[in-house]
Amino acid sequence: DAGVIQSPRHEVTEMGQEVTLRCKLISGHNSLFWYRQTMMRGLELLIYFNNNVPIDDSGMPEDRFSAKMPNASFSTLKIQPSEPRDSAVYFCASSLTGGELFFGEGSRLTVL
Amino acid sequence: GDSVTQMEGPVTLSEEAFLTINCTYTATGYPSLFWYVQYPGEGLQLLLKATKADDKGSNKGFEATYRKETTSFHLEKGSVQVSDSAVYFCALKNTGGFKTIFGAGTRLFVKA
């Protein structure tokens, strides 16, 4: 069975550019989480969806960040405009409601 | 609020040494407790879990016991291997809640 699939694995961009990260959930899972990992702040939960509906976006750092689930199996995280302090590894994770998390391999973002 | 505290790393051991990584938690209610492992360049994956007091989770030679009286969930392994080198995260999730709270992670290096 395919796991959580993220793309791109690596992204290097310049400050001010738009960045879109993508995530495909495991088939049958109905919960989706976006996390950000940095050395300084560890793992931070950015946003959580259940059944395609955003439940908690209190971790989204600023209005420059937005996330969508256009269907039950796919999500995007967009940063516009990007800044150097957004450099991090972004993970998405899926689960059945209340179950264990299954993480993707992450998207490493570098903003110059 | 709920939180997880785990020992700072890095922890450096020789192959076949005994491993303990300490984890304590603060939570309202009766959380489930988890250890996740992150190998280099990968996302986190569930290593083991325990859902109620005195439960022992185990997997791949690792064990952890849910101790309600000391609010702890220490990870142990009797004989580590080089392939166990990774970052280990202690985590909790309250019953009925959606958010998994992660500790800061402990990096383990195992030398041959």
PDB file of C-alpha atoms in Angstrom:
ATOM      1  CA  ASP A   1       0.000   0.000   0.000  1.00  0.00           C
ATOM      2  CA  ALA A   2       1.254   3.470  -0.825  1.00  0.00           C
ATOM      3  CA  GLY A   3       2.021   5.690   2.119  1.00  0.00           C
ATOM      4  CA  VAL A   4       1.545   9.429   2.399  1.00  0.00           C
ATOM      5  CA  ILE A   5       3.118  11.031  -0.663  1.00  0.00           C
ATOM      6  CA  GLN A   6       4.541  14.540  -0.566  1.00  0.00           C
ATOM      7  CA  SER A   7       5.951  16.700  -3.324  1.00  0.00           C
ATOM      8  CA  PRO A   8       8.309  18.281  -3.985  1.00  0.00           C
ATOM      9  CA  ARG A   9      10.898  16.622  -1.745  1.00  0.00           C
ATOM     10  CA  HIS A  10      13.145  19.649  -2.022  1.00  0.00           C
ATOM     11  CA  GLU A  11      12.328  23.222  -2.979  1.00  0.00           C
ATOM     12  CA  VAL A  12      14.724  26.141  -3.191  1.00  0.00           C
ATOM     13  CA  THR A  13      13.184  29.509  -3.933  1.00  0.00           C
ATOM     14  CA  GLU A  14      13.806  33.178  -3.492  1.00  0.00           C
ATOM     15  CA  MET A  15      12.177  35.445  -0.970  1.00  0.00           C
ATOM     16  CA  GLY A  16       8.847  36.750  -2.205  1.00  0.00           C
ATOM     17  CA  GLN A  17       8.056  33.778  -4.422  1.00  0.00           C
ATOM     18  CA  GLU A  18       4.984  31.603  -3.991  1.00  0.00           C
ATOM     19  CA  VAL A  19       5.541  28.058  -2.752  1.00  0.00           C
ATOM     20  CA  THR A  20       3.035  25.214  -3.025  1.00  0.00           C
ATOM     21  CA  LEU A  21       3.567  21.932  -1.209  1.00  0.00           C
ATOM     22  CA  ARG A  22       1.420  18.923  -2.010  1.00  0.00           C
ATOM     23  CA  CYS A  23       0.258  15.897  -0.090  1.00  0.00           C
ATOM     24  CA  LYS A  24      -1.655  12.747  -1.039  1.00  0.00           C
ATOM     25  CA  LEU A  25      -3.279  10.944   1.884  1.00  0.00           C
ATOM     26  CA  ILE A  26      -3.358   7.218   2.428  1.00  0.00           C
ATOM     27  CA  SER A  27      -6.488   5.803   0.823  1.00  0.00           C
ATOM     28  CA  GLY A  28      -9.325   5.608   3.343  1.00  0.00           C
ATOM     29  CA  HIS A  29      -7.818   8.043   5.824  1.00  0.00           C
ATOM     30  CA  ASN A  30     -10.007  10.997   6.729  1.00  0.00           C
ATOM     31  CA  SER A  31      -7.728  13.203   8.849  1.00  0.00           C
ATOM     32  CA  LEU A  32      -4.883  15.320   7.515  1.00  0.00           C
ATOM     33  CA  PHE A  33      -2.255  17.246   9.456  1.00  0.00           C
ATOM     34  CA  TRP A  34       0.428  19.672   8.248  1.00  0.00           C
ATOM     35  CA  TYR A  35       3.508  19.991  10.478  1.00  0.00           C
ATOM     36  CA  ARG A  36       6.626  22.127  10.231  1.00  0.00           C
ATOM     37  CA  GLN A  37       9.958  20.926  11.648  1.00  0.00           C
ATOM     38  CA  THR A  38      12.903  23.183  12.476  1.00  0.00           C
ATOM     39  CA  MET A  39      15.887  22.781  14.740  1.00  0.00           C
ATOM     40  CA  MET A  40      14.823  25.729  16.868  1.00  0.00           C
ATOM     41  CA  ARG A  41      11.122  24.970  17.308  1.00  0.00           C
ATOM     42  CA  GLY A  42      10.895  21.220  16.748  1.00  0.00           C
ATOM     43  CA  LEU A  43       7.639  19.853  15.323  1.00  0.00           C
ATOM     44  CA  GLU A  44       4.828  22.385  15.093  1.00  0.00           C
ATOM     45  CA  LEU A  45       1.267  21.526  14.074  1.00  0.00           C
ATOM     46  CA  LEU A  46       0.138  24.052  11.487  1.00  0.00           C
ATOM     47  CA  ILE A  47      -3.367  22.874  10.575  1.00  0.00           C
ATOM     48  CA  TYR A  48      -5.670  19.877  10.934  1.00  0.00           C
ATOM     49  CA  PHE A  49      -8.461  18.740   8.592  1.00  0.00           C
ATOM     50  CA  ASN A  50     -11.101  16.118   9.302  1.00  0.00           C
ATOM     51  CA  ASN A  51     -13.310  14.899   6.464  1.00  0.00           C
ATOM     52  CA  ASN A  52     -11.970  17.718   4.253  1.00  0.00           C
ATOM     53  CA  VAL A  53     -12.976  20.420   6.748  1.00  0.00           C
ATOM     54  CA  PRO A  54     -10.337  22.555   8.504  1.00  0.00           C
ATOM     55  CA  ILE A  55     -10.837  21.974  12.213  1.00  0.00           C
ATOM     56  CA  ASP A  56      -7.940  23.863  13.765  1.00  0.00           C
ATOM     57  CA  ASP A  57      -5.641  26.295  11.975  1.00  0.00           C
ATOM     58  CA  SER A  58      -4.348  28.023  15.101  1.00  0.00           C
ATOM     59  CA  GLY A  59      -0.816  26.899  14.291  1.00  0.00           C
ATOM     60  CA  MET A  60      -0.676  28.629  10.924  1.00  0.00           C
ATOM     61  CA  PRO A  61       1.929  31.307  11.538  1.00  0.00           C
ATOM     62  CA  GLU A  62       0.596  34.131   9.375  1.00  0.00           C
ATOM     63  CA  ASP A  63      -1.837  35.008   6.650  1.00  0.00           C
ATOM     64  CA  ARG A  64       0.917  34.212   4.181  1.00  0.00           C
ATOM     65  CA  PHE A  65       0.174  30.541   4.877  1.00  0.00           C
ATOM     66  CA  SER A  66      -2.934  28.813   3.539  1.00  0.00           C
ATOM     67  CA  ALA A  67      -3.985  25.176   3.238  1.00  0.00           C
ATOM     68  CA  LYS A  68      -6.730  23.461   1.295  1.00  0.00           C
ATOM     69  CA  MET A  69      -8.230  20.032   0.791  1.00  0.00           C
ATOM     70  CA  PRO A  70      -9.961  20.138  -2.584  1.00  0.00           C
ATOM     71  CA  ASN A  71     -10.906  16.462  -2.210  1.00  0.00           C
ATOM     72  CA  ALA A  72     -10.682  13.618   0.273  1.00  0.00           C
ATOM     73  CA  SER A  73      -7.267  12.421  -0.835  1.00  0.00           C
ATOM     74  CA  PHE A  74      -5.264  15.558  -1.575  1.00  0.00           C
ATOM     75  CA  SER A  75      -4.079  18.701   0.196  1.00  0.00           C
ATOM     76  CA  THR A  76      -1.927  21.718  -0.566  1.00  0.00           C
ATOM     77  CA  LEU A  77      -0.032  24.106   1.685  1.00  0.00           C
ATOM     78  CA  LYS A  78       0.749  27.441   0.094  1.00  0.00           C
ATOM     79  CA  ILE A  79       3.101  30.181   1.259  1.00  0.00           C
ATOM     80  CA  GLN A  80       2.772  33.523  -0.480  1.00  0.00           C
ATOM     81  CA  PRO A  81       5.014  35.451  -0.303  1.00  0.00           C
ATOM     82  CA  SER A  82       7.738  33.228   1.105  1.00  0.00           C
ATOM     83  CA  GLU A  83      10.381  34.519   3.533  1.00  0.00           C
ATOM     84  CA  PRO A  84      13.747  33.076   4.650  1.00  0.00           C
ATOM     85  CA  ARG A  85      12.305  32.274   8.094  1.00  0.00           C
ATOM     86  CA  ASP A  86       9.881  29.869   6.403  1.00  0.00           C
ATOM     87  CA  SER A  87      12.804  27.551   5.634  1.00  0.00           C
ATOM     88  CA  ALA A  88      11.997  24.209   7.262  1.00  0.00           C
ATOM     89  CA  VAL A  89      10.909  20.665   6.544  1.00  0.00           C
ATOM     90  CA  TYR A  90       7.155  20.479   6.068  1.00  0.00           C
ATOM     91  CA  PHE A  91       5.443  17.174   6.789  1.00  0.00           C
ATOM     92  CA  CYS A  92       1.939  16.057   6.167  1.00  0.00           C
ATOM     93  CA  ALA A  93       0.464  13.159   8.081  1.00  0.00           C
ATOM     94  CA  SER A  94      -2.790  11.305   7.667  1.00  0.00           C
ATOM     95  CA  SER A  95      -4.837   9.075   9.921  1.00  0.00           C
ATOM     96  CA  LEU A  96      -8.226   7.644  10.570  1.00  0.00           C
ATOM     97  CA  THR A  97      -9.955   9.926  13.063  1.00  0.00           C
ATOM     98  CA  GLY A  98      -8.315   9.408  16.449  1.00  0.00           C
ATOM     99  CA  GLY A  99      -5.775   6.908  15.156  1.00  0.00           C
ATOM    100  CA  GLU A 100      -2.010   6.889  14.797  1.00  0.00           C
ATOM    101  CA  LEU A 101      -0.337   9.322  12.440  1.00  0.00           C
ATOM    102  CA  PHE A 102       1.283   8.218   9.187  1.00  0.00           C
ATOM    103  CA  PHE A 103       3.840  10.754   7.986  1.00  0.00           C
ATOM    104  CA  GLY A 104       5.117  11.517   4.525  1.00  0.00           C
ATOM    105  CA  GLU A 105       8.832  11.892   3.883  1.00  0.00           C
ATOM    106  CA  GLY A 106       8.614  15.670   4.045  1.00  0.00           C
ATOM    107  CA  SER A 107       9.289  18.636   1.775  1.00  0.00           C
ATOM    108  CA  ARG A 108      12.484  20.512   2.582  1.00  0.00           C
ATOM    109  CA  LEU A 109      11.982  24.191   1.796  1.00  0.00           C
ATOM    110  CA  THR A 110      14.837  26.665   1.522  1.00  0.00           C
ATOM    111  CA  VAL A 111      13.967  30.321   0.978  1.00  0.00           C
ATOM    112  CA  LEU A 112      16.948  32.438  -0.010  1.00  0.00           C
TER     113      LEU A 112
ATOM    114  CA  GLY B   1      -1.937  22.759  28.617  1.00  0.00           C
ATOM    115  CA  ASP B   2      -0.793  19.284  27.679  1.00  0.00           C
ATOM    116  CA  SER B   3       2.933  18.861  27.199  1.00  0.00           C
ATOM    117  CA  VAL B   4       5.706  16.297  26.794  1.00  0.00           C
ATOM    118  CA  THR B   5       9.252  16.632  28.126  1.00  0.00           C
ATOM    119  CA  GLN B   6      11.997  14.294  27.030  1.00  0.00           C
ATOM    120  CA  MET B   7      15.681  14.136  27.744  1.00  0.00           C
ATOM    121  CA  GLU B   8      17.947  16.270  25.644  1.00  0.00           C
ATOM    122  CA  GLY B   9      20.295  14.630  23.250  1.00  0.00           C
ATOM    123  CA  PRO B  10      22.334  13.667  21.581  1.00  0.00           C
ATOM    124  CA  VAL B  11      22.731  10.300  23.229  1.00  0.00           C
ATOM    125  CA  THR B  12      25.791   8.405  22.024  1.00  0.00           C
ATOM    126  CA  LEU B  13      26.123   4.681  22.764  1.00  0.00           C
ATOM    127  CA  SER B  14      28.241   1.798  21.625  1.00  0.00           C
ATOM    128  CA  GLU B  15      26.595  -1.115  19.870  1.00  0.00           C
ATOM    129  CA  GLU B  16      24.940  -3.594  22.283  1.00  0.00           C
ATOM    130  CA  ALA B  17      24.667  -0.988  25.058  1.00  0.00           C
ATOM    131  CA  PHE B  18      21.455  -0.487  27.056  1.00  0.00           C
ATOM    132  CA  LEU B  19      19.300   2.456  26.056  1.00  0.00           C
ATOM    133  CA  THR B  20      16.978   4.589  28.148  1.00  0.00           C
ATOM    134  CA  ILE B  21      15.355   7.784  26.873  1.00  0.00           C
ATOM    135  CA  ASN B  22      13.319   9.514  29.551  1.00  0.00           C
ATOM    136  CA  CYS B  23       9.902  11.011  28.828  1.00  0.00           C
ATOM    137  CA  THR B  24       7.449  12.668  31.198  1.00  0.00           C
ATOM    138  CA  TYR B  25       4.140  14.259  30.393  1.00  0.00           C
ATOM    139  CA  THR B  26       1.541  16.680  31.676  1.00  0.00           C
ATOM    140  CA  ALA B  27      -2.031  16.117  30.593  1.00  0.00           C
ATOM    141  CA  THR B  28      -5.610  16.543  31.655  1.00  0.00           C
ATOM    142  CA  GLY B  29      -7.608  13.370  31.359  1.00  0.00           C
ATOM    143  CA  TYR B  30      -6.194  10.013  30.359  1.00  0.00           C
ATOM    144  CA  PRO B  31      -3.992  10.321  27.287  1.00  0.00           C
ATOM    145  CA  SER B  32      -2.611   7.666  24.995  1.00  0.00           C
ATOM    146  CA  LEU B  33       1.186   7.729  24.845  1.00  0.00           C
ATOM    147  CA  PHE B  34       3.435   7.088  21.858  1.00  0.00           C
ATOM    148  CA  TRP B  35       7.017   6.827  20.749  1.00  0.00           C
ATOM    149  CA  TYR B  36       7.725   7.816  17.154  1.00  0.00           C
ATOM    150  CA  VAL B  37      11.081   7.366  15.404  1.00  0.00           C
ATOM    151  CA  GLN B  38      12.535   9.472  12.581  1.00  0.00           C
ATOM    152  CA  TYR B  39      15.369   7.965  10.527  1.00  0.00           C
ATOM    153  CA  PRO B  40      17.586  10.357   8.549  1.00  0.00           C
ATOM    154  CA  GLY B  41      15.781  11.905   5.603  1.00  0.00           C
ATOM    155  CA  GLU B  42      12.449  10.317   6.479  1.00  0.00           C
ATOM    156  CA  GLY B  43       9.205  11.209   8.158  1.00  0.00           C
ATOM    157  CA  LEU B  44       8.227  10.050  11.621  1.00  0.00           C
ATOM    158  CA  GLN B  45       6.847   6.560  12.059  1.00  0.00           C
ATOM    159  CA  LEU B  46       5.115   4.988  15.019  1.00  0.00           C
ATOM    160  CA  LEU B  47       7.427   2.794  17.088  1.00  0.00           C
ATOM    161  CA  LEU B  48       5.095   1.790  19.924  1.00  0.00           C
ATOM    162  CA  LYS B  49       2.138   2.985  21.930  1.00  0.00           C
ATOM    163  CA  ALA B  50       0.223   2.466  25.181  1.00  0.00           C
ATOM    164  CA  THR B  51      -3.343   3.526  25.769  1.00  0.00           C
ATOM    165  CA  LYS B  52      -3.854   3.139  29.526  1.00  0.00           C
ATOM    166  CA  ALA B  53      -1.951   3.040  32.793  1.00  0.00           C
ATOM    167  CA  ASP B  54       0.417   0.090  33.279  1.00  0.00           C
ATOM    168  CA  ASP B  55       0.222  -0.888  29.611  1.00  0.00           C
ATOM    169  CA  LYS B  56       3.546  -1.809  28.038  1.00  0.00           C
ATOM    170  CA  GLY B  57       4.124  -0.997  24.391  1.00  0.00           C
ATOM    171  CA  SER B  58       6.817  -2.927  22.557  1.00  0.00           C
ATOM    172  CA  ASN B  59       8.240  -3.221  19.043  1.00  0.00           C
ATOM    173  CA  LYS B  60      11.602  -4.110  17.460  1.00  0.00           C
ATOM    174  CA  GLY B  61      13.135  -4.754  20.904  1.00  0.00           C
ATOM    175  CA  PHE B  62      12.040  -1.357  22.264  1.00  0.00           C
ATOM    176  CA  GLU B  63       9.706  -1.140  25.258  1.00  0.00           C
ATOM    177  CA  ALA B  64       7.952   1.583  27.233  1.00  0.00           C
ATOM    178  CA  THR B  65       5.542   1.306  30.168  1.00  0.00           C
ATOM    179  CA  TYR B  66       2.764   3.833  30.852  1.00  0.00           C
ATOM    180  CA  ARG B  67       3.349   4.956  34.444  1.00  0.00           C
ATOM    181  CA  LYS B  68       0.471   7.136  35.636  1.00  0.00           C
ATOM    182  CA  GLU B  69       1.862   7.631  39.129  1.00  0.00           C
ATOM    183  CA  THR B  70       5.067   9.178  37.789  1.00  0.00           C
ATOM    184  CA  THR B  71       3.515  10.518  34.552  1.00  0.00           C
ATOM    185  CA  SER B  72       6.294   8.850  32.605  1.00  0.00           C
ATOM    186  CA  PHE B  73       6.762   6.734  29.484  1.00  0.00           C
ATOM    187  CA  HIS B  74      10.485   5.982  29.272  1.00  0.00           C
ATOM    188  CA  LEU B  75      11.818   4.198  26.187  1.00  0.00           C
ATOM    189  CA  GLU B  76      14.205   1.281  26.724  1.00  0.00           C
ATOM    190  CA  LYS B  77      16.117  -1.232  24.635  1.00  0.00           C
ATOM    191  CA  GLY B  78      18.415  -3.874  25.997  1.00  0.00           C
ATOM    192  CA  SER B  79      20.963  -3.939  23.173  1.00  0.00           C
ATOM    193  CA  VAL B  80      21.103  -1.163  20.583  1.00  0.00           C
ATOM    194  CA  GLN B  81      22.343  -1.547  17.028  1.00  0.00           C
ATOM    195  CA  VAL B  82      23.922   0.950  14.640  1.00  0.00           C
ATOM    196  CA  SER B  83      20.673   0.850  12.663  1.00  0.00           C
ATOM    197  CA  ASP B  84      18.818   2.291  15.689  1.00  0.00           C
ATOM    198  CA  SER B  85      20.539   5.647  15.136  1.00  0.00           C
ATOM    199  CA  ALA B  86      17.650   8.074  14.687  1.00  0.00           C
ATOM    200  CA  VAL B  87      15.633  10.777  16.440  1.00  0.00           C
ATOM    201  CA  TYR B  88      13.052   9.505  18.922  1.00  0.00           C
ATOM    202  CA  PHE B  89       9.926  11.495  19.791  1.00  0.00           C
ATOM    203  CA  CYS B  90       7.679  10.924  22.780  1.00  0.00           C
ATOM    204  CA  ALA B  91       4.074  12.028  22.214  1.00  0.00           C
ATOM    205  CA  LEU B  92       0.625  12.049  23.763  1.00  0.00           C
ATOM    206  CA  LYS B  93      -2.948  12.352  22.568  1.00  0.00           C
ATOM    207  CA  ASN B  94      -5.942  12.819  24.786  1.00  0.00           C
ATOM    208  CA  THR B  95      -8.933  10.541  24.358  1.00  0.00           C
ATOM    209  CA  GLY B  96     -11.385  12.171  21.986  1.00  0.00           C
ATOM    210  CA  GLY B  97      -8.871  14.818  20.996  1.00  0.00           C
ATOM    211  CA  PHE B  98      -7.320  15.219  17.593  1.00  0.00           C
ATOM    212  CA  LYS B  99      -4.009  16.798  18.419  1.00  0.00           C
ATOM    213  CA  THR B 100      -0.875  14.722  19.024  1.00  0.00           C
ATOM    214  CA  ILE B 101       1.552  16.653  21.247  1.00  0.00           C
ATOM    215  CA  PHE B 102       5.211  15.847  20.538  1.00  0.00           C
ATOM    216  CA  GLY B 103       8.279  16.247  22.683  1.00  0.00           C
ATOM    217  CA  ALA B 104      11.364  17.950  21.284  1.00  0.00           C
ATOM    218  CA  GLY B 105      12.957  14.705  20.159  1.00  0.00           C
ATOM    219  CA  THR B 106      16.130  12.920  21.299  1.00  0.00           C
ATOM    220  CA  ARG B 107      18.825  12.122  18.788  1.00  0.00           C
ATOM    221  CA  LEU B 108      20.524   8.736  19.276  1.00  0.00           C
ATOM    222  CA  PHE B 109      23.900   7.848  17.770  1.00  0.00           C
ATOM    223  CA  VAL B 110      25.047   4.232  18.003  1.00  0.00           C
ATOM    224  CA  LYS B 111      28.715   3.538  17.267  1.00  0.00           C
ATOM    225  CA  ALA B 112      29.970   0.221  15.903  1.00  0.00           C
TER     226      ALA B 112
END
